[in-house]
């Protein structure tokens, strides 16, 4: 059997190694990493190549790394979790899903997951959103009023929120959740604790040229800078109509018109974001929308099911796990794209994401690396 983890490894750091080491110590089972590719949930290019991140993960305990399709990788927590769990479920050998979280107990996480279907909670959420609150804020407040502080406190951490969505996606799957208490620092923390920093702090340090070797098993060889993509993304936004914006995920209530007006008036993404922002739309949500615009990801496509596992790398033991996968196994991007099967539209966005992220390096990378880069075979004879 095997344990799956849905991850970004953006970049791979000591906290990620701690998660994998803990999972292997607790279960003795191989680890399947379902990892975001060239773009991540915060709506920007990953800090380094997905191939480099996959190789680092394999060197540090992962046995198989498959790509979480870009369509899900840049989505809200619910779709991110559903997409990752769907791929995990496709492996018949996977019997557990592990995830890092701040909550001390599975019971607290489960209570928060069940709250999403609570009638009284949802009634209050509707009331609060009608008064102008955005959904995460309204939901946490409603849970606090109906179910109390202990359950609501679970929802104050991004990792716990994602854990709650994993639990919802796992219902009826037969896969057992395996929460692992995070060590070191919290999500997006600016604090340095021994050999641990958050991924956001690590990216910041990398981009400032600081030595981060104590915080990560391997330092990325080449990194991206989000600002390098600004003109390319602005060009894309300037070609779009209100109808184009309206087809993007998470766009409603006339937001498409706010985008068109902002794009016509402002010359930077930050100006556009703050012009479009309302109480109902967080900056994180708006950044994901802009990312989806750049990658051509529509709400319709994001609502469909991708049924493939694009292999980035494996160890000798990880290769055996592929035999248990019920989805299409993609080992050759060229072959899959020539076939133009049901997964082609999803894979096309993965390829575009990699080609667009190639522009985010200070020295622009070549196009087409999804076609040229070989599967990483770590410790394989």
CSV table of C-alpha atoms in Angstrom, one decimal:
chain,number,residue,atom,x,y,z
A,1,UNK,CA,0.0,0.0,0.0
A,2,UNK,CA,1.0,3.7,-0.2
A,3,UNK,CA,0.4,7.2,1.2
A,4,UNK,CA,-0.4,10.1,-1.0
A,5,UNK,CA,0.4,13.8,-0.3
A,6,UNK,CA,-1.0,16.7,-2.3
A,7,UNK,CA,1.6,19.4,-2.4
A,8,UNK,CA,3.3,22.3,-4.0
A,9,UNK,CA,6.9,22.0,-2.7
A,10,UNK,CA,7.4,25.6,-3.7
A,11,UNK,CA,10.2,25.1,-3.0
A,12,UNK,CA,10.9,21.8,-1.2
A,13,UNK,CA,12.2,22.7,2.3
A,14,UNK,CA,12.9,21.0,5.7
A,15,UNK,CA,9.3,21.1,6.7
A,16,UNK,CA,8.4,19.0,3.6
A,17,UNK,CA,11.1,16.6,4.4
A,18,UNK,CA,9.8,16.4,8.0
A,19,UNK,CA,6.3,15.5,6.6
A,20,UNK,CA,7.6,12.7,4.3
A,21,UNK,CA,9.9,11.3,7.0
A,22,UNK,CA,7.1,11.3,9.5
A,23,UNK,CA,4.7,9.6,7.1
A,24,UNK,CA,7.3,6.9,6.4
A,25,UNK,CA,8.1,6.4,10.1
A,26,UNK,CA,4.4,6.1,11.0
A,27,UNK,CA,3.3,3.8,8.1
A,28,UNK,CA,6.4,2.3,6.5
A,29,UNK,CA,4.7,2.8,3.1
A,30,UNK,CA,5.9,4.5,0.0
A,31,UNK,CA,4.8,8.1,-0.7
A,32,UNK,CA,3.1,9.3,-3.8
A,33,UNK,CA,3.4,13.1,-4.2
A,34,UNK,CA,0.7,14.8,-6.3
A,35,UNK,CA,2.5,18.0,-6.9
A,36,UNK,CA,1.5,21.4,-8.5
A,37,UNK,CA,3.4,22.0,-11.7
A,38,UNK,CA,4.6,25.3,-13.1
A,39,UNK,CA,2.0,27.5,-11.4
A,40,UNK,CA,0.7,27.4,-7.9
A,41,UNK,CA,-2.4,28.2,-5.9
A,42,UNK,CA,-1.3,31.8,-5.0
A,43,UNK,CA,-1.7,32.5,-8.8
A,44,UNK,CA,2.0,32.9,-9.7
A,45,UNK,CA,4.7,30.8,-11.3
A,46,UNK,CA,6.4,28.3,-9.1
A,47,UNK,CA,9.7,29.5,-7.7
A,48,UNK,CA,11.6,26.8,-9.7
A,49,UNK,CA,11.0,24.2,-12.3
A,50,UNK,CA,8.6,21.4,-11.5
A,51,UNK,CA,11.2,18.9,-12.7
A,52,UNK,CA,13.8,20.2,-10.3
A,53,UNK,CA,11.2,20.2,-7.4
A,54,UNK,CA,10.2,16.6,-8.3
A,55,UNK,CA,13.8,15.5,-8.3
A,56,UNK,CA,14.5,17.1,-4.9
A,57,UNK,CA,11.3,15.4,-3.5
A,58,UNK,CA,12.5,12.0,-4.8
A,59,UNK,CA,16.0,12.5,-3.2
A,60,UNK,CA,14.3,13.2,0.1
A,61,UNK,CA,11.8,10.3,0.5
A,62,UNK,CA,9.1,10.6,-2.2
A,63,UNK,CA,8.7,7.5,-4.3
A,64,UNK,CA,6.5,8.8,-7.1
A,65,UNK,CA,5.8,12.3,-8.2
A,66,UNK,CA,2.9,13.0,-10.5
A,67,UNK,CA,1.7,16.5,-11.6
A,68,UNK,CA,-1.4,18.1,-10.2
A,69,UNK,CA,-3.0,19.6,-13.4
A,70,UNK,CA,-2.7,23.4,-13.6
A,71,UNK,CA,-6.5,23.6,-13.9
A,72,UNK,CA,-6.7,22.5,-10.3
A,73,UNK,CA,-3.3,23.9,-9.0
A,74,UNK,CA,-4.5,27.5,-9.5
A,75,UNK,CA,-8.0,27.0,-8.1
A,76,UNK,CA,-9.7,27.6,-4.8
A,77,UNK,CA,-9.0,25.3,-1.8
A,78,UNK,CA,-12.0,23.1,-2.6
A,79,UNK,CA,-11.1,22.4,-6.2
A,80,UNK,CA,-7.4,22.1,-5.4
A,81,UNK,CA,-8.2,19.4,-2.8
A,82,UNK,CA,-10.8,17.6,-5.0
A,83,UNK,CA,-8.3,17.5,-7.9
A,84,UNK,CA,-5.5,16.2,-5.8
A,85,UNK,CA,-7.6,13.6,-4.0
A,86,UNK,CA,-9.1,12.4,-7.4
A,87,UNK,CA,-5.6,11.5,-8.6
A,88,UNK,CA,-4.7,9.9,-5.3
A,89,UNK,CA,-7.9,7.8,-5.5
A,90,UNK,CA,-6.9,6.6,-8.9
A,91,UNK,CA,-4.1,4.6,-7.4
A,92,UNK,CA,-5.5,1.4,-6.0
A,93,UNK,CA,-2.4,1.0,-3.8
A,94,UNK,CA,-3.1,4.4,-2.0
A,95,UNK,CA,-4.8,3.7,1.3
A,96,UNK,CA,-3.9,7.0,3.2
A,97,UNK,CA,-3.7,10.7,2.4
A,98,UNK,CA,-1.3,12.6,4.6
A,99,UNK,CA,-1.3,16.4,5.0
A,100,UNK,CA,0.3,19.0,7.3
A,101,UNK,CA,-1.9,21.0,9.5
A,102,UNK,CA,-1.9,23.1,12.7
A,103,UNK,CA,-4.9,21.3,14.3
A,104,UNK,CA,-4.1,18.9,17.1
A,105,UNK,CA,-6.8,16.4,16.3
A,106,UNK,CA,-8.6,14.7,13.4
A,107,UNK,CA,-11.8,15.2,15.4
A,108,UNK,CA,-11.5,19.0,15.3
A,109,UNK,CA,-10.8,18.9,11.5
A,110,UNK,CA,-13.7,16.6,10.9
A,111,UNK,CA,-16.1,18.8,12.9
A,112,UNK,CA,-15.0,21.8,10.7
A,113,UNK,CA,-15.5,19.7,7.6
A,114,UNK,CA,-19.0,18.7,8.6
A,115,UNK,CA,-19.9,22.3,9.4
A,116,UNK,CA,-19.9,23.0,5.6
A,117,UNK,CA,-23.1,21.0,5.3
A,118,UNK,CA,-24.7,22.4,8.5
A,119,UNK,CA,-28.0,24.1,7.7
A,120,UNK,CA,-27.8,26.7,10.4
A,121,UNK,CA,-24.2,27.6,9.5
A,122,UNK,CA,-25.1,28.0,5.8
A,123,UNK,CA,-28.1,30.2,6.7
A,124,UNK,CA,-25.9,32.5,8.6
A,125,UNK,CA,-23.2,32.5,5.9
A,126,UNK,CA,-25.9,33.7,3.4
A,127,UNK,CA,-26.9,36.5,5.7
A,128,UNK,CA,-23.3,37.6,6.3
A,129,UNK,CA,-22.5,37.5,2.6
A,130,UNK,CA,-25.6,39.5,1.8
A,131,UNK,CA,-24.2,42.1,4.2
A,132,UNK,CA,-21.0,42.3,2.2
A,133,UNK,CA,-18.7,39.7,3.9
A,134,UNK,CA,-16.6,37.4,1.7
A,135,UNK,CA,-17.1,33.7,2.0
A,136,UNK,CA,-14.1,32.5,4.2
A,137,UNK,CA,-14.8,35.3,6.7
A,138,UNK,CA,-18.5,34.6,6.7
A,139,UNK,CA,-18.1,30.9,7.1
A,140,UNK,CA,-15.6,31.2,10.0
A,141,UNK,CA,-17.9,33.6,11.7
A,142,UNK,CA,-21.0,31.5,11.2
A,143,UNK,CA,-19.2,28.4,12.5
A,144,UNK,CA,-18.1,30.3,15.6
A,145,UNK,CA,-21.7,31.3,16.3
A,146,UNK,CA,-23.3,27.9,15.7
A,147,UNK,CA,-20.6,25.4,16.7
A,148,UNK,CA,-18.3,27.4,19.0
A,149,UNK,CA,-14.7,28.6,19.2
A,150,UNK,CA,-13.0,25.2,19.1
A,151,UNK,CA,-14.4,24.3,15.7
A,152,UNK,CA,-14.1,27.8,14.3
A,153,UNK,CA,-10.5,28.2,15.4
A,154,UNK,CA,-9.6,25.4,13.1
A,155,UNK,CA,-10.6,27.6,10.2
A,156,UNK,CA,-8.1,30.4,11.0
A,157,UNK,CA,-5.2,28.6,9.4
A,158,UNK,CA,-4.8,28.1,5.6
A,159,UNK,CA,-3.3,24.6,6.1
A,160,UNK,CA,-6.3,23.6,8.3
A,161,UNK,CA,-8.7,25.0,5.7
A,162,UNK,CA,-7.0,22.8,3.1
A,163,UNK,CA,-7.1,19.9,5.4
A,164,UNK,CA,-10.8,20.3,5.9
A,165,UNK,CA,-11.3,20.2,2.1
A,166,UNK,CA,-9.2,17.0,1.9
A,167,UNK,CA,-11.5,15.4,4.4
A,168,UNK,CA,-14.6,16.4,2.4
A,169,UNK,CA,-13.0,15.1,-0.8
A,170,UNK,CA,-12.1,11.8,0.9
A,171,UNK,CA,-15.6,11.0,2.0
A,172,UNK,CA,-16.6,7.6,0.7
A,173,UNK,CA,-13.2,6.9,-0.9
A,174,UNK,CA,-12.0,4.3,1.6
A,175,UNK,CA,-8.7,6.3,1.9
A,176,UNK,CA,-7.8,7.1,5.5
A,177,UNK,CA,-6.8,10.7,6.4
A,178,UNK,CA,-3.4,11.0,8.1
A,179,UNK,CA,-2.9,14.5,9.6
A,180,UNK,CA,0.6,15.4,10.6
A,181,UNK,CA,1.1,18.3,13.0
A,182,UNK,CA,3.3,20.9,11.4
A,183,UNK,CA,6.7,21.7,13.0
A,184,UNK,CA,8.7,24.9,13.0
A,185,UNK,CA,6.7,27.9,11.7
A,186,UNK,CA,3.2,28.5,10.5
A,187,UNK,CA,2.0,29.0,7.0
A,188,UNK,CA,3.3,32.3,5.4
A,189,UNK,CA,5.1,33.2,8.7
A,190,UNK,CA,8.0,35.7,8.5
A,191,UNK,CA,9.7,34.0,11.5
A,192,UNK,CA,12.9,31.9,11.3
A,193,UNK,CA,12.8,29.0,13.8
A,194,UNK,CA,16.0,27.0,13.8
A,195,UNK,CA,16.3,25.3,10.5
A,196,UNK,CA,12.6,26.0,9.5
A,197,UNK,CA,11.0,28.8,7.6
A,198,UNK,CA,7.8,29.0,5.7
A,199,UNK,CA,7.8,28.5,1.9
A,200,UNK,CA,6.8,32.2,1.4
A,201,UNK,CA,9.7,33.4,3.6
A,202,UNK,CA,12.1,31.0,1.8
A,203,UNK,CA,11.0,32.3,-1.6
A,204,UNK,CA,11.5,35.9,-0.4
A,205,UNK,CA,15.1,35.0,0.8
A,206,UNK,CA,15.9,33.2,-2.5
A,207,UNK,CA,14.8,36.2,-4.5
A,208,UNK,CA,17.0,38.5,-2.4
A,209,UNK,CA,20.0,36.3,-3.1
A,210,UNK,CA,20.4,35.1,0.6
A,211,UNK,CA,21.9,31.8,1.6
A,212,UNK,CA,19.0,29.4,2.4
A,213,UNK,CA,21.0,26.1,2.5
A,214,UNK,CA,20.1,25.5,6.2
A,215,UNK,CA,16.4,25.6,5.5
A,216,UNK,CA,16.2,23.3,2.5
A,217,UNK,CA,17.9,19.9,1.5
A,218,UNK,CA,18.7,21.5,-1.8
A,219,UNK,CA,18.8,25.1,-3.0
A,220,UNK,CA,17.1,25.7,-6.4
A,221,UNK,CA,19.5,26.2,-9.2
A,222,UNK,CA,17.4,28.8,-11.0
A,223,UNK,CA,14.4,30.7,-9.8
A,224,UNK,CA,11.5,32.8,-11.1
A,225,UNK,CA,10.6,36.4,-10.4
A,226,UNK,CA,6.8,37.1,-10.7
A,227,UNK,CA,7.4,40.6,-12.0
A,228,UNK,CA,9.0,39.2,-15.1
A,229,UNK,CA,5.6,38.0,-16.3
A,230,UNK,CA,3.7,41.2,-15.8
A,231,UNK,CA,3.8,42.5,-19.4
A,232,UNK,CA,2.9,39.2,-20.8
A,233,UNK,CA,-0.1,38.9,-18.5
A,234,UNK,CA,-1.1,42.5,-19.1
A,235,UNK,CA,-1.1,41.8,-22.8
A,236,UNK,CA,-3.4,38.9,-22.3
A,237,UNK,CA,-5.8,40.9,-20.1
A,238,UNK,CA,-5.9,43.7,-22.7
A,239,UNK,CA,-7.2,41.3,-25.4
A,240,UNK,CA,-10.1,40.1,-23.3
A,241,UNK,CA,-13.7,41.1,-23.4
A,242,UNK,CA,-16.3,41.2,-20.6
A,243,UNK,CA,-17.6,37.8,-21.9
A,244,UNK,CA,-14.1,36.4,-21.8
A,245,UNK,CA,-13.7,37.5,-18.1
A,246,UNK,CA,-17.1,36.1,-17.3
A,247,UNK,CA,-16.1,32.6,-18.4
A,248,UNK,CA,-13.2,32.5,-15.9
A,249,UNK,CA,-13.5,30.5,-12.6
A,250,UNK,CA,-14.9,32.4,-9.6
A,251,UNK,CA,-16.2,35.4,-11.6
A,252,UNK,CA,-19.7,36.5,-10.8
A,253,UNK,CA,-21.9,39.4,-9.8
A,254,UNK,CA,-20.6,41.7,-12.6
A,255,UNK,CA,-16.9,41.3,-11.7
A,256,UNK,CA,-16.1,40.9,-15.4
A,257,UNK,CA,-17.1,44.5,-16.0
A,258,UNK,CA,-14.9,45.7,-13.1
A,259,UNK,CA,-12.0,43.8,-14.8
A,260,UNK,CA,-12.5,45.4,-18.2
A,261,UNK,CA,-12.7,48.9,-16.7
A,262,UNK,CA,-9.6,48.4,-14.5
A,263,UNK,CA,-7.6,46.9,-17.4
A,264,UNK,CA,-8.4,49.9,-19.6
A,265,UNK,CA,-7.3,52.4,-16.9
A,266,UNK,CA,-4.3,50.9,-15.2
A,267,UNK,CA,-0.8,49.8,-16.3
A,268,UNK,CA,0.2,47.4,-13.6
A,269,UNK,CA,-1.3,44.2,-12.2
A,270,UNK,CA,-1.3,45.6,-8.6
A,271,UNK,CA,-3.3,48.6,-9.7
A,272,UNK,CA,-5.8,46.4,-11.5
A,273,UNK,CA,-6.1,44.1,-8.5
A,274,UNK,CA,-6.8,46.9,-6.1
A,275,UNK,CA,-9.3,48.6,-8.5
A,276,UNK,CA,-11.2,45.3,-8.9
A,277,UNK,CA,-11.1,44.3,-5.2
A,278,UNK,CA,-14.3,44.3,-3.1
A,279,UNK,CA,-15.2,43.0,0.3
A,280,UNK,CA,-16.5,39.8,-1.4
A,281,UNK,CA,-13.3,39.2,-3.5
A,282,UNK,CA,-10.0,38.7,-1.7
A,283,UNK,CA,-6.7,39.6,-3.4
A,284,UNK,CA,-5.8,35.9,-3.4
A,285,UNK,CA,-9.0,35.0,-5.3
A,286,UNK,CA,-8.4,37.8,-7.8
A,287,UNK,CA,-4.8,36.7,-8.4
A,288,UNK,CA,-6.1,33.2,-9.2
A,289,UNK,CA,-8.6,34.7,-11.6
A,290,UNK,CA,-5.9,36.6,-13.4
A,291,UNK,CA,-3.7,33.5,-13.5
A,292,UNK,CA,-6.6,31.5,-15.1
A,293,UNK,CA,-7.0,34.3,-17.6
A,294,UNK,CA,-3.3,34.0,-18.6
A,295,UNK,CA,-3.5,30.2,-18.9
A,296,UNK,CA,-6.9,30.1,-20.6
A,297,UNK,CA,-8.6,28.2,-17.8
A,298,UNK,CA,-12.4,28.6,-17.8
A,299,UNK,CA,-14.8,27.8,-15.1
A,300,UNK,CA,-16.3,25.1,-17.3
A,301,UNK,CA,-13.0,23.4,-17.7
A,302,UNK,CA,-12.2,23.7,-14.0
A,303,UNK,CA,-15.5,21.9,-13.2
A,304,UNK,CA,-14.7,18.9,-15.3
A,305,UNK,CA,-12.7,15.8,-14.1
A,306,UNK,CA,-9.1,15.4,-15.4
A,307,UNK,CA,-8.4,11.7,-15.5
A,308,UNK,CA,-4.7,11.4,-16.0
A,309,UNK,CA,-1.5,11.1,-14.0
A,310,UNK,CA,1.4,12.9,-15.6
A,311,UNK,CA,4.5,11.3,-14.3
A,312,UNK,CA,7.4,13.6,-13.4
A,313,UNK,CA,9.6,11.0,-11.7
A,314,UNK,CA,9.8,7.9,-9.6
A,315,UNK,CA,12.1,5.6,-7.6
A,316,UNK,CA,12.4,1.9,-8.3
A,317,UNK,CA,9.6,1.3,-5.7
A,318,UNK,CA,7.5,4.2,-7.0
A,319,UNK,CA,7.5,2.9,-10.6
A,320,UNK,CA,5.6,-0.2,-9.4
A,321,UNK,CA,2.8,1.9,-8.0
A,322,UNK,CA,1.9,3.1,-11.5
A,323,UNK,CA,0.5,-0.4,-12.2
A,324,UNK,CA,-2.4,0.3,-9.7
A,325,UNK,CA,-3.5,3.6,-11.4
A,326,UNK,CA,-6.8,3.5,-13.1
A,327,UNK,CA,-6.3,6.9,-14.9
A,328,UNK,CA,-4.4,7.4,-18.1
A,329,UNK,CA,-0.7,7.4,-17.3
A,330,UNK,CA,1.1,10.2,-19.2
A,331,UNK,CA,4.8,9.4,-19.7
A,332,UNK,CA,5.0,11.1,-23.1
A,333,UNK,CA,3.3,14.5,-23.5
A,334,UNK,CA,3.8,14.4,-27.3
A,335,UNK,CA,2.0,11.0,-27.6
A,336,UNK,CA,-0.9,12.1,-25.4
A,337,UNK,CA,-1.3,15.4,-27.3
A,338,UNK,CA,-1.2,13.7,-30.7
A,339,UNK,CA,-4.0,11.4,-29.5
A,340,UNK,CA,-6.2,14.4,-28.7
A,341,UNK,CA,-8.1,12.4,-26.1
A,342,UNK,CA,-10.4,13.6,-23.3
A,343,UNK,CA,-7.4,14.8,-21.2
A,344,UNK,CA,-5.8,16.9,-24.0
A,345,UNK,CA,-7.4,20.2,-22.9
A,346,UNK,CA,-6.1,19.8,-19.4
A,347,UNK,CA,-2.7,18.8,-20.5
A,348,UNK,CA,-2.5,21.7,-22.9
A,349,UNK,CA,-2.8,24.1,-20.0
A,350,UNK,CA,0.0,22.3,-18.2
A,351,UNK,CA,2.2,22.8,-21.2
A,352,UNK,CA,1.2,26.4,-21.5
A,353,UNK,CA,1.9,26.9,-17.8
A,354,UNK,CA,5.4,25.6,-18.2
A,355,UNK,CA,6.1,27.7,-21.3
A,356,UNK,CA,4.7,30.9,-19.6
A,357,UNK,CA,6.7,30.2,-16.5
A,358,UNK,CA,9.8,30.0,-18.6
A,359,UNK,CA,9.5,33.7,-19.1
A,360,UNK,CA,9.6,34.4,-15.4
A,361,UNK,CA,13.4,33.6,-15.0
A,362,UNK,CA,15.8,36.4,-15.4
A,363,UNK,CA,17.4,34.4,-18.2
A,364,UNK,CA,14.4,33.3,-20.3
A,365,UNK,CA,14.1,29.5,-20.6
A,366,UNK,CA,13.4,27.7,-23.9
A,367,UNK,CA,9.8,26.8,-24.9
A,368,UNK,CA,8.7,23.2,-25.0
A,369,UNK,CA,10.4,21.7,-21.9
A,370,UNK,CA,7.3,19.5,-21.2
A,371,UNK,CA,8.1,17.7,-24.5
A,372,UNK,CA,11.9,17.4,-24.0
A,373,UNK,CA,12.4,16.7,-20.3
A,374,UNK,CA,12.8,13.1,-19.5
A,375,UNK,CA,11.1,11.4,-16.5
A,376,UNK,CA,13.3,11.4,-13.5
A,377,UNK,CA,14.4,7.9,-12.5
A,378,UNK,CA,15.9,8.1,-9.1
A,379,UNK,CA,18.0,5.1,-7.9
A,380,UNK,CA,16.5,3.0,-10.7
A,381,UNK,CA,18.8,0.3,-12.3
